Every structure is written in C-alpha cells, then in structure tokens.
mmCIF file with all atom_site columns, C-alpha atoms in Angstrom:
data_model
loop_
_atom_site.group_PDB
_atom_site.id
_atom_site.type_symbol
_atom_site.label_atom_id
_atom_site.label_alt_id
_atom_site.label_comp_id
_atom_site.label_asym_id
_atom_site.label_entity_id
_atom_site.label_seq_id
_atom_site.pdbx_PDB_ins_code
_atom_site.Cartn_x
_atom_site.Cartn_y
_atom_site.Cartn_z
_atom_site.occupancy
_atom_site.B_iso_or_equiv
_atom_site.pdbx_formal_charge
_atom_site.auth_seq_id
_atom_site.auth_comp_id
_atom_site.auth_asym_id
_atom_site.auth_atom_id
_atom_site.pdbx_PDB_model_num
ATOM 1   C CA . UNK A 1 1   ? 0.023  -0.019 -0.023  1.00 34.00 ? 28  UNK A CA 1
ATOM 2   C CA . UNK A 1 2   ? 1.419  3.317  -0.974  1.00 41.00 ? 29  UNK A CA 1
ATOM 3   C CA . UNK A 1 3   ? 1.422  6.455  1.076   1.00 48.00 ? 30  UNK A CA 1
ATOM 4   C CA . UNK A 1 4   ? 0.042  9.815  0.202   1.00 53.00 ? 31  UNK A CA 1
ATOM 5   C CA . UNK A 1 5   ? 3.550  11.105 -0.322  1.00 49.00 ? 32  UNK A CA 1
ATOM 6   C CA . UNK A 1 6   ? 4.522  8.303  -2.731  1.00 47.00 ? 33  UNK A CA 1
ATOM 7   C CA . UNK A 1 7   ? 1.298  8.765  -4.789  1.00 46.00 ? 34  UNK A CA 1
ATOM 8   C CA . UNK A 1 8   ? 2.168  12.529 -5.321  1.00 58.00 ? 35  UNK A CA 1
ATOM 9   C CA . UNK A 1 9   ? 5.221  11.730 -7.392  1.00 63.00 ? 36  UNK A CA 1
ATOM 10  C CA . UNK A 1 10  ? 4.852  10.990 -11.039 1.00 69.00 ? 37  UNK A CA 1
ATOM 11  C CA . UNK A 1 11  ? 6.577  7.636  -11.879 1.00 76.00 ? 38  UNK A CA 1
ATOM 12  C CA . UNK A 1 12  ? 9.592  8.332  -14.150 1.00 80.00 ? 39  UNK A CA 1
ATOM 13  C CA . UNK A 1 13  ? 12.130 5.923  -15.556 1.00 85.00 ? 40  UNK A CA 1
ATOM 14  C CA . UNK A 1 14  ? 15.491 6.303  -13.702 1.00 88.00 ? 41  UNK A CA 1
ATOM 15  C CA . UNK A 1 15  ? 18.764 4.504  -14.427 1.00 92.00 ? 42  UNK A CA 1
ATOM 16  C CA . UNK A 1 16  ? 19.861 5.014  -10.762 1.00 93.00 ? 43  UNK A CA 1
ATOM 17  C CA . UNK A 1 17  ? 18.156 4.951  -7.399  1.00 91.00 ? 44  UNK A CA 1
ATOM 18  C CA . UNK A 1 18  ? 15.775 7.756  -6.497  1.00 90.00 ? 45  UNK A CA 1
ATOM 19  C CA . UNK A 1 19  ? 16.965 9.606  -3.434  1.00 92.00 ? 46  UNK A CA 1
ATOM 20  C CA . UNK A 1 20  ? 14.455 12.446 -3.360  1.00 90.00 ? 47  UNK A CA 1
ATOM 21  C CA . UNK A 1 21  ? 12.076 13.688 -6.038  1.00 88.00 ? 48  UNK A CA 1
ATOM 22  C CA . UNK A 1 22  ? 11.915 17.268 -4.546  1.00 90.00 ? 49  UNK A CA 1
ATOM 23  C CA . UNK A 1 23  ? 14.992 17.775 -2.392  1.00 91.00 ? 50  UNK A CA 1
ATOM 24  C CA . UNK A 1 24  ? 15.196 20.860 -0.169  1.00 92.00 ? 51  UNK A CA 1
ATOM 25  C CA . UNK A 1 25  ? 17.703 23.510 -1.451  1.00 94.00 ? 52  UNK A CA 1
ATOM 26  C CA . UNK A 1 26  ? 19.871 23.062 1.635   1.00 94.00 ? 53  UNK A CA 1
ATOM 27  C CA . UNK A 1 27  ? 20.357 19.302 0.872   1.00 93.00 ? 54  UNK A CA 1
ATOM 28  C CA . UNK A 1 28  ? 21.062 19.959 -2.755  1.00 95.00 ? 55  UNK A CA 1
ATOM 29  C CA . UNK A 1 29  ? 23.837 22.392 -1.831  1.00 96.00 ? 56  UNK A CA 1
ATOM 30  C CA . UNK A 1 30  ? 25.284 20.147 0.858   1.00 96.00 ? 57  UNK A CA 1
ATOM 31  C CA . UNK A 1 31  ? 25.372 17.148 -1.511  1.00 96.00 ? 58  UNK A CA 1
ATOM 32  C CA . UNK A 1 32  ? 27.327 19.023 -4.235  1.00 97.00 ? 59  UNK A CA 1
ATOM 33  C CA . UNK A 1 33  ? 30.439 17.267 -5.372  1.00 96.00 ? 60  UNK A CA 1
ATOM 34  C CA . UNK A 1 34  ? 33.743 18.845 -6.185  1.00 97.00 ? 61  UNK A CA 1
ATOM 35  C CA . UNK A 1 35  ? 32.985 18.365 -9.876  1.00 97.00 ? 62  UNK A CA 1
ATOM 36  C CA . UNK A 1 36  ? 29.891 20.603 -9.409  1.00 97.00 ? 63  UNK A CA 1
ATOM 37  C CA . UNK A 1 37  ? 32.036 23.328 -7.809  1.00 98.00 ? 64  UNK A CA 1
ATOM 38  C CA . UNK A 1 38  ? 34.487 22.928 -10.731 1.00 98.00 ? 65  UNK A CA 1
ATOM 39  C CA . UNK A 1 39  ? 31.616 23.460 -13.200 1.00 97.00 ? 66  UNK A CA 1
ATOM 40  C CA . UNK A 1 40  ? 30.464 26.547 -11.148 1.00 97.00 ? 67  UNK A CA 1
ATOM 41  C CA . UNK A 1 41  ? 33.977 28.057 -11.182 1.00 97.00 ? 68  UNK A CA 1
ATOM 42  C CA . UNK A 1 42  ? 34.431 27.301 -14.879 1.00 97.00 ? 69  UNK A CA 1
ATOM 43  C CA . UNK A 1 43  ? 31.266 29.033 -15.824 1.00 95.00 ? 70  UNK A CA 1
ATOM 44  C CA . UNK A 1 44  ? 32.161 32.062 -13.727 1.00 96.00 ? 71  UNK A CA 1
ATOM 45  C CA . UNK A 1 45  ? 35.510 32.345 -15.463 1.00 96.00 ? 72  UNK A CA 1
ATOM 46  C CA . UNK A 1 46  ? 34.448 31.404 -18.907 1.00 96.00 ? 73  UNK A CA 1
ATOM 47  C CA . UNK A 1 47  ? 31.713 34.022 -19.476 1.00 94.00 ? 74  UNK A CA 1
ATOM 48  C CA . UNK A 1 48  ? 33.901 37.122 -18.985 1.00 93.00 ? 75  UNK A CA 1
ATOM 49  C CA . UNK A 1 49  ? 36.784 35.369 -20.705 1.00 93.00 ? 76  UNK A CA 1
ATOM 50  C CA . UNK A 1 50  ? 34.626 34.920 -23.843 1.00 92.00 ? 77  UNK A CA 1
ATOM 51  C CA . UNK A 1 51  ? 33.560 38.542 -23.645 1.00 88.00 ? 78  UNK A CA 1
ATOM 52  C CA . UNK A 1 52  ? 37.165 39.653 -23.457 1.00 88.00 ? 79  UNK A CA 1
ATOM 53  C CA . UNK A 1 53  ? 38.180 37.394 -26.341 1.00 88.00 ? 80  UNK A CA 1
ATOM 54  C CA . UNK A 1 54  ? 35.290 38.692 -28.459 1.00 85.00 ? 81  UNK A CA 1
ATOM 55  C CA . UNK A 1 55  ? 36.273 42.250 -27.804 1.00 83.00 ? 82  UNK A CA 1
ATOM 56  C CA . UNK A 1 56  ? 39.942 41.559 -28.723 1.00 80.00 ? 83  UNK A CA 1
ATOM 57  C CA . UNK A 1 57  ? 38.729 40.385 -32.107 1.00 81.00 ? 84  UNK A CA 1
ATOM 58  C CA . UNK A 1 58  ? 36.920 43.708 -32.714 1.00 73.00 ? 85  UNK A CA 1
ATOM 59  C CA . UNK A 1 59  ? 37.856 45.336 -36.046 1.00 73.00 ? 86  UNK A CA 1
ATOM 60  C CA . UNK A 1 60  ? 38.292 48.640 -34.212 1.00 71.00 ? 87  UNK A CA 1
ATOM 61  C CA . UNK A 1 61  ? 41.163 47.132 -32.222 1.00 64.00 ? 88  UNK A CA 1
ATOM 62  C CA . UNK A 1 62  ? 40.671 49.269 -29.061 1.00 66.00 ? 89  UNK A CA 1
ATOM 63  C CA . UNK A 1 63  ? 39.062 48.215 -25.826 1.00 69.00 ? 90  UNK A CA 1
ATOM 64  C CA . UNK A 1 64  ? 36.190 50.401 -24.910 1.00 73.00 ? 91  UNK A CA 1
ATOM 65  C CA . UNK A 1 65  ? 36.241 52.326 -21.650 1.00 75.00 ? 92  UNK A CA 1
ATOM 66  C CA . UNK A 1 66  ? 33.305 50.422 -20.275 1.00 77.00 ? 93  UNK A CA 1
ATOM 67  C CA . UNK A 1 67  ? 34.973 47.034 -20.825 1.00 82.00 ? 94  UNK A CA 1
ATOM 68  C CA . UNK A 1 68  ? 35.726 46.663 -17.073 1.00 86.00 ? 95  UNK A CA 1
ATOM 69  C CA . UNK A 1 69  ? 32.105 47.082 -16.181 1.00 88.00 ? 96  UNK A CA 1
ATOM 70  C CA . UNK A 1 70  ? 31.064 44.554 -18.902 1.00 86.00 ? 97  UNK A CA 1
ATOM 71  C CA . UNK A 1 71  ? 33.585 42.078 -17.589 1.00 91.00 ? 98  UNK A CA 1
ATOM 72  C CA . UNK A 1 72  ? 32.207 42.493 -14.089 1.00 92.00 ? 99  UNK A CA 1
ATOM 73  C CA . UNK A 1 73  ? 28.663 41.945 -15.187 1.00 93.00 ? 100 UNK A CA 1
ATOM 74  C CA . UNK A 1 74  ? 29.783 39.000 -17.248 1.00 93.00 ? 101 UNK A CA 1
ATOM 75  C CA . UNK A 1 75  ? 31.559 37.556 -14.211 1.00 95.00 ? 102 UNK A CA 1
ATOM 76  C CA . UNK A 1 76  ? 28.300 37.869 -12.243 1.00 96.00 ? 103 UNK A CA 1
ATOM 77  C CA . UNK A 1 77  ? 26.246 36.288 -15.007 1.00 95.00 ? 104 UNK A CA 1
ATOM 78  C CA . UNK A 1 78  ? 28.790 33.455 -15.215 1.00 96.00 ? 105 UNK A CA 1
ATOM 79  C CA . UNK A 1 79  ? 28.650 33.083 -11.415 1.00 97.00 ? 106 UNK A CA 1
ATOM 80  C CA . UNK A 1 80  ? 24.856 32.826 -11.364 1.00 96.00 ? 107 UNK A CA 1
ATOM 81  C CA . UNK A 1 81  ? 24.703 30.609 -14.448 1.00 95.00 ? 108 UNK A CA 1
ATOM 82  C CA . UNK A 1 82  ? 27.405 28.296 -13.064 1.00 96.00 ? 109 UNK A CA 1
ATOM 83  C CA . UNK A 1 83  ? 25.567 28.042 -9.758  1.00 97.00 ? 110 UNK A CA 1
ATOM 84  C CA . UNK A 1 84  ? 22.343 27.067 -11.520 1.00 95.00 ? 111 UNK A CA 1
ATOM 85  C CA . UNK A 1 85  ? 24.144 24.462 -13.580 1.00 95.00 ? 112 UNK A CA 1
ATOM 86  C CA . UNK A 1 86  ? 25.906 22.978 -10.477 1.00 97.00 ? 113 UNK A CA 1
ATOM 87  C CA . UNK A 1 87  ? 22.592 22.917 -8.585  1.00 96.00 ? 114 UNK A CA 1
ATOM 88  C CA . UNK A 1 88  ? 20.918 21.174 -11.491 1.00 95.00 ? 115 UNK A CA 1
ATOM 89  C CA . UNK A 1 89  ? 23.697 18.570 -11.714 1.00 96.00 ? 116 UNK A CA 1
ATOM 90  C CA . UNK A 1 90  ? 23.312 17.813 -7.986  1.00 96.00 ? 117 UNK A CA 1
ATOM 91  C CA . UNK A 1 91  ? 19.572 17.611 -8.306  1.00 95.00 ? 118 UNK A CA 1
ATOM 92  C CA . UNK A 1 92  ? 19.920 15.039 -11.154 1.00 95.00 ? 119 UNK A CA 1
ATOM 93  C CA . UNK A 1 93  ? 21.697 12.843 -8.710  1.00 96.00 ? 120 UNK A CA 1
ATOM 94  C CA . UNK A 1 94  ? 18.910 13.063 -6.247  1.00 94.00 ? 121 UNK A CA 1
ATOM 95  C CA . UNK A 1 95  ? 16.386 12.214 -9.003  1.00 92.00 ? 122 UNK A CA 1
ATOM 96  C CA . UNK A 1 96  ? 18.501 9.225  -10.014 1.00 93.00 ? 123 UNK A CA 1
ATOM 97  C CA . UNK A 1 97  ? 19.170 10.530 -13.518 1.00 94.00 ? 124 UNK A CA 1
ATOM 98  C CA . UNK A 1 98  ? 22.950 10.375 -13.079 1.00 95.00 ? 125 UNK A CA 1
ATOM 99  C CA . UNK A 1 99  ? 25.340 8.166  -11.095 1.00 96.00 ? 126 UNK A CA 1
ATOM 100 C CA . UNK A 1 100 ? 24.599 8.762  -7.371  1.00 94.00 ? 127 UNK A CA 1
ATOM 101 C CA . UNK A 1 101 ? 26.095 5.922  -5.277  1.00 94.00 ? 128 UNK A CA 1
ATOM 102 C CA . UNK A 1 102 ? 27.899 8.333  -2.913  1.00 95.00 ? 129 UNK A CA 1
ATOM 103 C CA . UNK A 1 103 ? 24.634 10.404 -2.390  1.00 95.00 ? 130 UNK A CA 1
ATOM 104 C CA . UNK A 1 104 ? 22.581 7.192  -1.779  1.00 94.00 ? 131 UNK A CA 1
ATOM 105 C CA . UNK A 1 105 ? 24.886 6.111  0.996   1.00 94.00 ? 132 UNK A CA 1
ATOM 106 C CA . UNK A 1 106 ? 25.049 9.472  2.595   1.00 94.00 ? 133 UNK A CA 1
ATOM 107 C CA . UNK A 1 107 ? 21.218 9.938  2.373   1.00 93.00 ? 134 UNK A CA 1
ATOM 108 C CA . UNK A 1 108 ? 20.671 6.509  3.997   1.00 92.00 ? 135 UNK A CA 1
ATOM 109 C CA . UNK A 1 109 ? 23.173 7.244  6.943   1.00 91.00 ? 136 UNK A CA 1
ATOM 110 C CA . UNK A 1 110 ? 21.708 10.787 7.487   1.00 91.00 ? 137 UNK A CA 1
ATOM 111 C CA . UNK A 1 111 ? 18.053 9.879  7.475   1.00 89.00 ? 138 UNK A CA 1
ATOM 112 C CA . UNK A 1 112 ? 18.493 6.691  9.378   1.00 90.00 ? 139 UNK A CA 1
ATOM 113 C CA . UNK A 1 113 ? 20.192 8.703  12.037  1.00 90.00 ? 140 UNK A CA 1
ATOM 114 C CA . UNK A 1 114 ? 17.255 11.154 12.073  1.00 88.00 ? 141 UNK A CA 1
ATOM 115 C CA . UNK A 1 115 ? 14.796 8.251  12.328  1.00 89.00 ? 142 UNK A CA 1
ATOM 116 C CA . UNK A 1 116 ? 16.769 6.652  15.166  1.00 88.00 ? 143 UNK A CA 1
ATOM 117 C CA . UNK A 1 117 ? 16.782 10.062 16.951  1.00 87.00 ? 144 UNK A CA 1
ATOM 118 C CA . UNK A 1 118 ? 13.007 10.315 16.588  1.00 86.00 ? 145 UNK A CA 1
ATOM 119 C CA . UNK A 1 119 ? 13.237 13.382 14.335  1.00 87.00 ? 146 UNK A CA 1
ATOM 120 C CA . UNK A 1 120 ? 11.140 13.911 11.216  1.00 85.00 ? 147 UNK A CA 1
ATOM 121 C CA . UNK A 1 121 ? 13.054 12.683 8.235   1.00 87.00 ? 148 UNK A CA 1
ATOM 122 C CA . UNK A 1 122 ? 12.766 15.791 6.090   1.00 87.00 ? 149 UNK A CA 1
ATOM 123 C CA . UNK A 1 123 ? 12.566 18.383 8.822   1.00 84.00 ? 150 UNK A CA 1
ATOM 124 C CA . UNK A 1 124 ? 9.585  20.101 10.428  1.00 84.00 ? 151 UNK A CA 1
ATOM 125 C CA . UNK A 1 125 ? 7.445  22.801 8.689   1.00 84.00 ? 152 UNK A CA 1
ATOM 126 C CA . UNK A 1 126 ? 5.331  25.380 10.197  1.00 86.00 ? 153 UNK A CA 1
ATOM 127 C CA . UNK A 1 127 ? 3.236  25.483 6.961   1.00 87.00 ? 154 UNK A CA 1
ATOM 128 C CA . UNK A 1 128 ? -0.185 23.875 6.711   1.00 88.00 ? 155 UNK A CA 1
ATOM 129 C CA . UNK A 1 129 ? -0.425 20.574 4.802   1.00 87.00 ? 156 UNK A CA 1
ATOM 130 C CA . UNK A 1 130 ? -2.156 22.284 1.893   1.00 89.00 ? 157 UNK A CA 1
ATOM 131 C CA . UNK A 1 131 ? 0.684  24.862 1.497   1.00 88.00 ? 158 UNK A CA 1
ATOM 132 C CA . UNK A 1 132 ? 3.317  22.034 1.832   1.00 87.00 ? 159 UNK A CA 1
ATOM 133 C CA . UNK A 1 133 ? 1.567  20.269 -1.132  1.00 86.00 ? 160 UNK A CA 1
ATOM 134 C CA . UNK A 1 134 ? 1.456  23.515 -3.147  1.00 88.00 ? 161 UNK A CA 1
ATOM 135 C CA . UNK A 1 135 ? 5.140  24.069 -2.501  1.00 87.00 ? 162 UNK A CA 1
ATOM 136 C CA . UNK A 1 136 ? 5.837  20.502 -3.651  1.00 89.00 ? 163 UNK A CA 1
ATOM 137 C CA . UNK A 1 137 ? 3.858  20.867 -6.793  1.00 87.00 ? 164 UNK A CA 1
ATOM 138 C CA . UNK A 1 138 ? 5.473  24.155 -7.750  1.00 88.00 ? 165 UNK A CA 1
ATOM 139 C CA . UNK A 1 139 ? 9.049  23.090 -7.097  1.00 87.00 ? 166 UNK A CA 1
ATOM 140 C CA . UNK A 1 140 ? 9.175  19.356 -7.999  1.00 87.00 ? 167 UNK A CA 1
ATOM 141 C CA . UNK A 1 141 ? 10.467 19.732 -11.629 1.00 88.00 ? 168 UNK A CA 1
ATOM 142 C CA . UNK A 1 142 ? 11.601 23.400 -11.370 1.00 89.00 ? 169 UNK A CA 1
ATOM 143 C CA . UNK A 1 143 ? 15.265 22.516 -11.928 1.00 90.00 ? 170 UNK A CA 1
ATOM 144 C CA . UNK A 1 144 ? 14.421 21.717 -15.536 1.00 89.00 ? 171 UNK A CA 1
ATOM 145 C CA . UNK A 1 145 ? 13.127 25.205 -16.100 1.00 89.00 ? 172 UNK A CA 1
ATOM 146 C CA . UNK A 1 146 ? 16.011 27.364 -14.648 1.00 88.00 ? 173 UNK A CA 1
ATOM 147 C CA . UNK A 1 147 ? 16.185 29.289 -17.863 1.00 86.00 ? 174 UNK A CA 1
ATOM 148 C CA . UNK A 1 148 ? 12.627 30.511 -17.350 1.00 89.00 ? 175 UNK A CA 1
ATOM 149 C CA . UNK A 1 149 ? 12.677 31.217 -13.648 1.00 89.00 ? 176 UNK A CA 1
ATOM 150 C CA . UNK A 1 150 ? 15.059 29.903 -10.950 1.00 90.00 ? 177 UNK A CA 1
ATOM 151 C CA . UNK A 1 151 ? 12.783 28.192 -8.366  1.00 90.00 ? 178 UNK A CA 1
ATOM 152 C CA . UNK A 1 152 ? 14.069 26.263 -5.327  1.00 92.00 ? 179 UNK A CA 1
ATOM 153 C CA . UNK A 1 153 ? 12.331 24.128 -2.679  1.00 89.00 ? 180 UNK A CA 1
ATOM 154 C CA . UNK A 1 154 ? 12.675 25.968 0.625   1.00 90.00 ? 181 UNK A CA 1
ATOM 155 C CA . UNK A 1 155 ? 9.735  24.096 2.351   1.00 89.00 ? 182 UNK A CA 1
ATOM 156 C CA . UNK A 1 156 ? 9.972  20.952 4.295   1.00 87.00 ? 183 UNK A CA 1
ATOM 157 C CA . UNK A 1 157 ? 7.227  18.576 3.225   1.00 88.00 ? 184 UNK A CA 1
ATOM 158 C CA . UNK A 1 158 ? 6.506  14.864 3.190   1.00 87.00 ? 185 UNK A CA 1
ATOM 159 C CA . UNK A 1 159 ? 6.359  14.456 -0.614  1.00 86.00 ? 186 UNK A CA 1
ATOM 160 C CA . UNK A 1 160 ? 9.645  12.940 -1.726  1.00 85.00 ? 187 UNK A CA 1
ATOM 161 C CA . UNK A 1 161 ? 8.663  9.877  -3.637  1.00 82.00 ? 188 UNK A CA 1
ATOM 162 C CA . UNK A 1 162 ? 10.582 7.336  -1.703  1.00 83.00 ? 189 UNK A CA 1
ATOM 163 C CA . UNK A 1 163 ? 9.620  4.577  0.763   1.00 81.00 ? 190 UNK A CA 1
ATOM 164 C CA . UNK A 1 164 ? 10.697 5.942  4.090   1.00 81.00 ? 191 UNK A CA 1
ATOM 165 C CA . UNK A 1 165 ? 10.290 2.652  5.998   1.00 84.00 ? 192 UNK A CA 1
ATOM 166 C CA . UNK A 1 166 ? 13.864 1.689  5.094   1.00 84.00 ? 193 UNK A CA 1
ATOM 167 C CA . UNK A 1 167 ? 15.156 4.472  7.289   1.00 82.00 ? 194 UNK A CA 1
ATOM 168 C CA . UNK A 1 168 ? 12.944 3.420  10.269  1.00 82.00 ? 195 UNK A CA 1
ATOM 169 C CA . UNK A 1 169 ? 13.715 -0.298 9.763   1.00 79.00 ? 196 UNK A CA 1
ATOM 170 C CA . UNK A 1 170 ? 17.407 0.038  10.958  1.00 65.00 ? 197 UNK A CA 1
ATOM 171 C CA . UNK A 1 171 ? 16.347 2.121  13.888  1.00 58.00 ? 198 UNK A CA 1
ATOM 172 C CA . UNK A 1 172 ? 13.749 -0.513 14.902  1.00 63.00 ? 199 UNK A CA 1
ATOM 173 C CA . UNK A 1 173 ? 16.112 -3.457 14.496  1.00 65.00 ? 200 UNK A CA 1
ATOM 174 C CA . UNK A 1 174 ? 18.659 -1.802 16.948  1.00 60.00 ? 201 UNK A CA 1
ATOM 175 C CA . UNK A 1 175 ? 15.941 -1.424 19.675  1.00 59.00 ? 202 UNK A CA 1
#
C-alpha cells in the first residue's frame, strides 16, 4: 500500500536509485560534489573570458572604456549561471538521472540517524499541509526550467517519492 507522499510523485524511468524527487535546497547544496564546484567556477571564469576574447577580435582594435564594467557583469552572470548548472547537476543525482552511489549512502546514513533520534526525516514545517503540497507541486520539476525562472524548494514537506520505511527499519532493529 502506497502512502500519500508516494502517490504525489509521477513515476519516471530512472537509471539509478531515486533519493528524493523534490529535495530541499539546503540538501542539494550540501550534496554538491567537487565536480559541481568545478563546473560553477568554470562558468564563472568562462563567461567574462569569452567577452574579453570577443572584444579583442573587434575590427576597431581598441578596448572600450566600459569594458571593465562589462567584464564584471559577465563575471556575475557566469557566477549565477554556473551556480544554476551546478545545482541542477546535484539535483539530477537526487532524481537518479545520473550516477549517485555516494549520495545514496550519505542519504541513508543521515536519514537513518534522524529516524533513530526520533526526528522527522525531512525536517519540520510550520506550513499547513495544503501549503506544503502547493510548494511541492510548484518546485518538483523546477530545476528543468531554470532558464525561465530559478525556483528552489525551501519548504520541508512529506512528498519525496521514496519509501521511508527503510530508514526506520534500521532504527527498529537496533531497539
């Protein structure tokens, strides 16, 4: 018998294990790998570098006075774009779309410890159930539409698409 939280998640074919169908932004950030940070840094550096390279190829041959400002803006845009790309890569591992063995182990250890301590697995929320559901429905696939509007999950809710009994099982066996 499936729970309300499991029914809320649309079934999707995944090549790897599903960790969380709508992870909290804090979890996505904390599960980032060094390769994600490398992508973020590369994007931050690449955007202004390409701007500078394009300007050096200008037929006028001279750098405009405002080039410093343009490079700063380009660095900012590269920083934001790199962050969104790194965030999306981390989310894909939560969804099971890319290799995620490290994250599966870490998730199991963290949530089993929370279950053993008697804490809610995904944190407590002061929001009513209806609002938690709205937040879930609005943010579940939002990482696929970052080019339209960056939308992150900042609400703790019970809708994660995984069977949570596996976390409580270990805690019950030790008692």
